PDB file of C-alpha atoms in Angstrom:
ATOM      1  CA  ALA N 294    -104.918 -94.723  36.785  1.00 90.00           C
ATOM      2  CA  LEU N 295    -101.448 -95.790  34.995  1.00 92.00           C
ATOM      3  CA  GLU N 296     -99.581 -95.408  38.085  1.00 91.00           C
ATOM      4  CA  THR N 297    -102.121 -98.367  39.705  1.00 94.00           C
ATOM      5  CA  ALA N 298    -101.308-100.161  36.214  1.00 94.00           C
ATOM      6  CA  LEU N 299     -97.500 -99.676  36.845  1.00 95.00           C
ATOM      7  CA  ASP N 300     -97.759-101.331  40.272  1.00 94.00           C
ATOM      8  CA  LEU N 301     -99.737-104.375  38.625  1.00 95.00           C
ATOM      9  CA  ALA N 302     -96.621-104.972  36.374  1.00 93.00           C
ATOM     10  CA  PRO N 303     -98.650-105.614  33.254  1.00 95.00           C
ATOM     11  CA  ASN N 304     -97.072-106.636  29.843  1.00 95.00           C
ATOM     12  CA  VAL N 305     -98.748-104.063  27.620  1.00 97.00           C
ATOM     13  CA  ILE N 306    -100.810-101.053  28.766  1.00 97.00           C
ATOM     14  CA  ASN N 307    -103.519 -99.741  26.191  1.00 96.00           C
ATOM     15  CA  LEU N 308    -104.165 -95.912  26.104  1.00 95.00           C
ATOM     16  CA  SER N 309    -106.929 -95.085  23.606  1.00 91.00           C
ATOM     17  CA  LEU N 310    -106.674 -91.459  23.960  1.00 89.00           C
ATOM     18  CA  ALA N 311    -105.399 -88.139  22.565  1.00 89.00           C
ATOM     19  CA  GLY N 312    -104.689 -84.888  24.039  1.00 90.00           C
ATOM     20  CA  PRO N 313    -102.061 -82.239  24.679  1.00 91.00           C
ATOM     21  CA  GLU N 314     -98.706 -83.165  25.927  1.00 91.00           C
ATOM     22  CA  ASP N 315     -98.627 -83.640  29.927  1.00 93.00           C
ATOM     23  CA  PRO N 316     -95.653 -83.967  31.768  1.00 95.00           C
ATOM     24  CA  LEU N 317     -96.868 -86.110  34.699  1.00 95.00           C
ATOM     25  CA  LEU N 318     -98.207 -88.708  32.029  1.00 94.00           C
ATOM     26  CA  ALA N 319     -94.931 -88.579  29.949  1.00 95.00           C
ATOM     27  CA  ARG N 320     -92.809 -89.323  32.972  1.00 96.00           C
ATOM     28  CA  LEU N 321     -95.215 -92.286  33.769  1.00 96.00           C
ATOM     29  CA  LEU N 322     -94.640 -93.654  30.273  1.00 96.00           C
ATOM     30  CA  ASP N 323     -91.052 -93.243  30.620  1.00 96.00           C
ATOM     31  CA  VAL N 324     -91.150 -95.456  33.713  1.00 96.00           C
ATOM     32  CA  ALA N 325     -93.354 -98.051  32.060  1.00 96.00           C
ATOM     33  CA  ILE N 326     -91.309 -98.350  28.894  1.00 95.00           C
ATOM     34  CA  ALA N 327     -88.206 -98.670  31.232  1.00 95.00           C
ATOM     35  CA  ARG N 328     -89.907-101.567  33.120  1.00 95.00           C
ATOM     36  CA  GLY N 329     -90.477-103.404  29.373  1.00 94.00           C
ATOM     37  CA  ILE N 330     -94.063-102.607  29.489  1.00 96.00           C
ATOM     38  CA  VAL N 331     -95.104-102.010  26.010  1.00 96.00           C
ATOM     39  CA  VAL N 332     -97.259 -99.201  25.556  1.00 97.00           C
ATOM     40  CA  VAL N 333    -100.147 -98.735  22.875  1.00 97.00           C
ATOM     41  CA  THR N 334    -101.838 -95.631  22.010  1.00 95.00           C
ATOM     42  CA  ALA N 335    -104.447 -94.447  19.734  1.00 93.00           C
ATOM     43  CA  LYS N 336    -102.866 -91.976  16.935  1.00 91.00           C
ATOM     44  CA  PRO N 337    -105.288 -89.107  16.376  1.00 86.00           C
ATOM     45  CA  GLN N 338    -106.822 -88.419  12.725  1.00 77.00           C
ATOM     46  CA  THR N 339    -105.639 -85.005  13.043  1.00 67.00           C
ATOM     47  CA  SER N 340    -102.161 -83.787  12.466  1.00 61.00           C
ATOM     48  CA  GLU N 341    -102.491 -81.453  14.507  1.00 59.00           C
ATOM     49  CA  SER N 342     -99.713 -81.563  17.339  1.00 57.00           C
ATOM     50  CA  ALA N 343    -101.564 -80.012  20.096  1.00 59.00           C
ATOM     51  CA  VAL N 344    -103.447 -83.208  20.460  1.00 71.00           C
ATOM     52  CA  ALA N 345    -101.130 -85.965  19.438  1.00 85.00           C
ATOM     53  CA  PHE N 346     -99.962 -86.947  22.883  1.00 92.00           C
ATOM     54  CA  PRO N 347     -99.560 -89.660  24.313  1.00 93.00           C
ATOM     55  CA  SER N 348     -98.976 -91.256  20.727  1.00 92.00           C
ATOM     56  CA  SER N 349     -95.987 -88.729  20.038  1.00 90.00           C
ATOM     57  CA  HIS N 350     -94.116 -89.979  22.869  1.00 92.00           C
ATOM     58  CA  PRO N 351     -91.249 -91.807  21.949  1.00 88.00           C
ATOM     59  CA  ARG N 352     -91.331 -95.646  21.827  1.00 89.00           C
ATOM     60  CA  VAL N 353     -95.085 -96.061  22.462  1.00 94.00           C
ATOM     61  CA  ILE N 354     -96.826 -98.065  19.495  1.00 95.00           C
ATOM     62  CA  ALA N 355     -99.189 -95.804  17.985  1.00 93.00           C
ATOM     63  CA  ALA N 356    -102.323 -97.691  16.125  1.00 93.00           C
ATOM     64  CA  HIS N 357    -104.249 -95.541  13.546  1.00 89.00           C
ATOM     65  CA  SER N 358    -107.140 -96.807  11.091  1.00 86.00           C
ATOM     66  CA  SER N 359    -105.813 -99.080   8.340  1.00 75.00           C
ATOM     67  CA  LEU N 360    -108.071 -97.391   5.884  1.00 73.00           C
ATOM     68  CA  ASP N 361    -106.342 -93.800   6.676  1.00 68.00           C
ATOM     69  CA  PRO N 362    -102.684 -93.608   5.526  1.00 66.00           C
ATOM     70  CA  VAL N 363    -100.265 -92.304   7.974  1.00 67.00           C
ATOM     71  CA  HIS N 364     -96.946 -91.218   6.393  1.00 63.00           C
ATOM     72  CA  SER N 365     -94.435 -91.735   9.243  1.00 64.00           C
ATOM     73  CA  ALA N 366     -90.879 -92.464   9.678  1.00 56.00           C
ATOM     74  CA  SER N 367     -91.276 -93.795  12.827  1.00 71.00           C
ATOM     75  CA  PRO N 368     -91.507 -97.939  12.968  1.00 76.00           C
ATOM     76  CA  TYR N 369     -93.887 -97.380  16.091  1.00 86.00           C
ATOM     77  CA  VAL N 370     -97.054 -96.417  13.974  1.00 89.00           C
ATOM     78  CA  LEU N 371     -98.776 -98.933  12.717  1.00 91.00           C
ATOM     79  CA  PRO N 372    -102.398 -99.605  11.162  1.00 90.00           C
ATOM     80  CA  ALA N 373    -105.015-101.633  12.712  1.00 91.00           C
ATOM     81  CA  PRO N 374    -108.828-102.540  12.046  1.00 88.00           C
ATOM     82  CA  ALA N 375    -110.586 -99.302  13.151  1.00 88.00           C
ATOM     83  CA  ARG N 376    -113.768 -99.170  11.196  1.00 90.00           C
ATOM     84  CA  GLU N 377    -117.071-101.107  11.903  1.00 92.00           C
ATOM     85  CA  VAL N 378    -115.481-102.915  14.958  1.00 90.00           C
ATOM     86  CA  LEU N 379    -117.845-105.028  17.242  1.00 92.00           C
ATOM     87  CA  THR N 380    -117.278-103.956  20.927  1.00 91.00           C
ATOM     88  CA  THR N 381    -119.024-103.923  24.012  1.00 93.00           C
ATOM     89  CA  THR N 382    -121.120-100.951  25.154  1.00 94.00           C
ATOM     90  CA  PRO N 383    -122.908 -99.874  28.430  1.00 95.00           C
ATOM     91  CA  GLY N 384    -125.899-102.036  29.343  1.00 96.00           C
ATOM     92  CA  ASP N 385    -124.558-105.557  28.349  1.00 96.00           C
ATOM     93  CA  ARG N 386    -125.162-104.671  24.720  1.00 96.00           C
ATOM     94  CA  TYR N 387    -122.736-104.876  21.746  1.00 97.00           C
ATOM     95  CA  ALA N 388    -122.483-102.618  18.896  1.00 96.00           C
ATOM     96  CA  PHE N 389    -120.414-101.909  15.324  1.00 96.00           C
ATOM     97  CA  LEU N 390    -117.966 -98.616  16.531  1.00 93.00           C
ATOM     98  CA  SER N 391    -115.159 -96.798  14.543  1.00 92.00           C
ATOM     99  CA  GLY N 392    -112.375 -94.986  15.430  1.00 90.00           C
ATOM    100  CA  ASN N 393    -108.397 -95.097  16.403  1.00 91.00           C
ATOM    101  CA  SER N 394    -109.279 -96.067  20.059  1.00 92.00           C
ATOM    102  CA  LEU N 395    -110.405 -99.358  18.530  1.00 93.00           C
ATOM    103  CA  ALA N 396    -107.313 -99.755  16.479  1.00 93.00           C
ATOM    104  CA  ALA N 397    -105.244 -99.221  19.619  1.00 95.00           C
ATOM    105  CA  ALA N 398    -107.373-101.844  21.671  1.00 94.00           C
ATOM    106  CA  HIS N 399    -106.935-104.323  18.776  1.00 93.00           C
ATOM    107  CA  THR N 400    -103.406-103.686  18.546  1.00 96.00           C
ATOM    108  CA  ALA N 401    -102.766-104.035  22.144  1.00 97.00           C
ATOM    109  CA  GLY N 402    -104.677-107.634  21.966  1.00 96.00           C
ATOM    110  CA  VAL N 403    -102.279-108.666  19.179  1.00 96.00           C
ATOM    111  CA  VAL N 404     -99.357-107.374  21.480  1.00 97.00           C
ATOM    112  CA  ALA N 405    -100.574-109.376  24.742  1.00 97.00           C
ATOM    113  CA  LEU N 406    -100.813-112.552  22.342  1.00 95.00           C
ATOM    114  CA  LEU N 407     -97.436-112.360  21.131  1.00 96.00           C
ATOM    115  CA  MET N 408     -96.025-111.625  24.610  1.00 96.00           C
ATOM    116  CA  GLU N 409     -98.093-114.497  25.805  1.00 94.00           C
ATOM    117  CA  ARG N 410     -96.196-116.605  23.663  1.00 93.00           C
ATOM    118  CA  GLU N 411     -92.835-114.685  23.822  1.00 93.00           C
ATOM    119  CA  PRO N 412     -92.719-112.821  27.224  1.00 92.00           C
ATOM    120  CA  ASP N 413     -89.368-111.092  26.602  1.00 92.00           C
ATOM    121  CA  LEU N 414     -90.594-109.123  23.270  1.00 94.00           C
ATOM    122  CA  ASP N 415     -89.781-105.571  23.644  1.00 94.00           C
ATOM    123  CA  ALA N 416     -91.835-102.634  21.708  1.00 93.00           C
ATOM    124  CA  GLU N 417     -89.119-102.680  19.092  1.00 94.00           C
ATOM    125  CA  ARG N 418     -89.258-106.091  18.519  1.00 95.00           C
ATOM    126  CA  ILE N 419     -92.751-106.431  18.273  1.00 96.00           C
ATOM    127  CA  ALA N 420     -93.114-103.005  16.228  1.00 94.00           C
ATOM    128  CA  ALA N 421     -90.586-105.083  13.769  1.00 95.00           C
ATOM    129  CA  ILE N 422     -92.984-108.443  13.705  1.00 96.00           C
ATOM    130  CA  LEU N 423     -95.938-106.083  13.061  1.00 95.00           C
ATOM    131  CA  THR N 424     -94.648-104.470  10.414  1.00 92.00           C
ATOM    132  CA  ALA N 425     -93.267-107.491   8.712  1.00 93.00           C
ATOM    133  CA  SER N 426     -96.573-109.533   8.952  1.00 92.00           C
ATOM    134  CA  MET N 427     -99.144-106.723   7.720  1.00 91.00           C
ATOM    135  CA  THR N 428    -101.837-107.576   5.428  1.00 89.00           C
ATOM    136  CA  ARG N 429    -101.739-105.293   2.439  1.00 84.00           C
ATOM    137  CA  ARG N 430    -104.849-104.866   0.373  1.00 82.00           C
ATOM    138  CA  ALA N 431    -105.665-102.279  -2.652  1.00 80.00           C
ATOM    139  CA  ARG N 432    -107.383 -99.900  -0.273  1.00 79.00           C
ATOM    140  CA  SER N 433    -105.662-100.611   3.347  1.00 81.00           C
ATOM    141  CA  THR N 434    -102.879-102.023   5.096  1.00 86.00           C
ATOM    142  CA  SER N 435    -103.088-103.647   8.670  1.00 90.00           C
ATOM    143  CA  ILE N 436    -101.405-105.724  11.516  1.00 93.00           C
ATOM    144  CA  ASN N 437    -102.245-109.445  11.113  1.00 93.00           C
ATOM    145  CA  ALA N 438    -102.450-111.440  14.224  1.00 93.00           C
ATOM    146  CA  CYS N 439    -102.101-114.709  12.494  1.00 93.00           C
ATOM    147  CA  ARG N 440     -99.057-113.467  10.648  1.00 93.00           C
ATOM    148  CA  ALA N 441     -97.450-111.984  13.413  1.00 95.00           C
ATOM    149  CA  LEU N 442     -97.864-114.937  15.683  1.00 94.00           C
ATOM    150  CA  ALA N 443     -96.614-117.278  13.021  1.00 93.00           C
ATOM    151  CA  ARG N 444     -93.442-115.416  12.735  1.00 92.00           C
ATOM    152  CA  ILE N 445     -92.785-115.970  16.502  1.00 92.00           C
ATOM    153  CA  ASP N 446     -94.314-119.803  16.926  1.00 86.00           C
ATOM    154  CA  ALA N 447     -93.270-122.297  13.977  1.00 81.00           C
ATOM    155  CA  SER N 448     -96.324-124.236  14.886  1.00 82.00           C
ATOM    156  CA  ALA N 449     -98.825-121.436  14.342  1.00 78.00           C
ATOM    157  CA  SER N 450    -100.316-121.889  10.905  1.00 81.00           C
ATOM    158  CA  CYS N 451    -102.375-119.243   9.062  1.00 80.00           C
ATOM    159  CA  ALA N 452    -104.976-120.342   6.942  1.00 68.00           C
ATOM    160  CA  ALA N 453    -105.105-119.037   3.377  1.00 53.00           C
ATOM    161  CA  VAL N 454    -107.086-115.881   3.072  1.00 50.00           C
ATOM    162  CA  ALA N 455    -107.073-113.404   0.355  1.00 47.00           C
ATOM    163  CA  ALA N 456    -103.757-112.587  -0.919  1.00 52.00           C
ATOM    164  CA  ASP N 457    -102.050-109.423  -0.344  1.00 55.00           C
ATOM    165  CA  VAL N 458    -102.959-106.946  -3.462  1.00 50.00           C
ATOM    166  CA  PRO N 459    -100.080-104.856  -4.719  1.00 49.00           C
TER     167      PRO N 459
END
């Protein structure tokens, strides 16, 4: 599937999965990144390295629940909404689901929005924009689509919402 996606040359690829390191997938990720495609992955909730791939791959943006503190030196590990997220389910239905796969999908959507406005953004710049525009609350920190968009588009305006809490 990733090889087919590479042929389609998207701006962003979401990999809401985790597992053991895979040499073929690692090579395909290298190709995607070399082509300027931003790859967003789900960071597993466990610290066990045996299931930390592909979020452990260099230069992929790894998303995790905004309620689960993750201490990482990598600027590519970002918190996003992952609890009780409204999503589609089989049978033309909707449900509220939770998990880091949803955080990855949310993050990939924000990345796509930013790249729609500024197509030349790379993963490093996107990670910096998302980090600088986060919403911080007493029990969570999360990427903020409106604030991120306002950083690259002067005409974007975010309505006043609950202020960050130190």
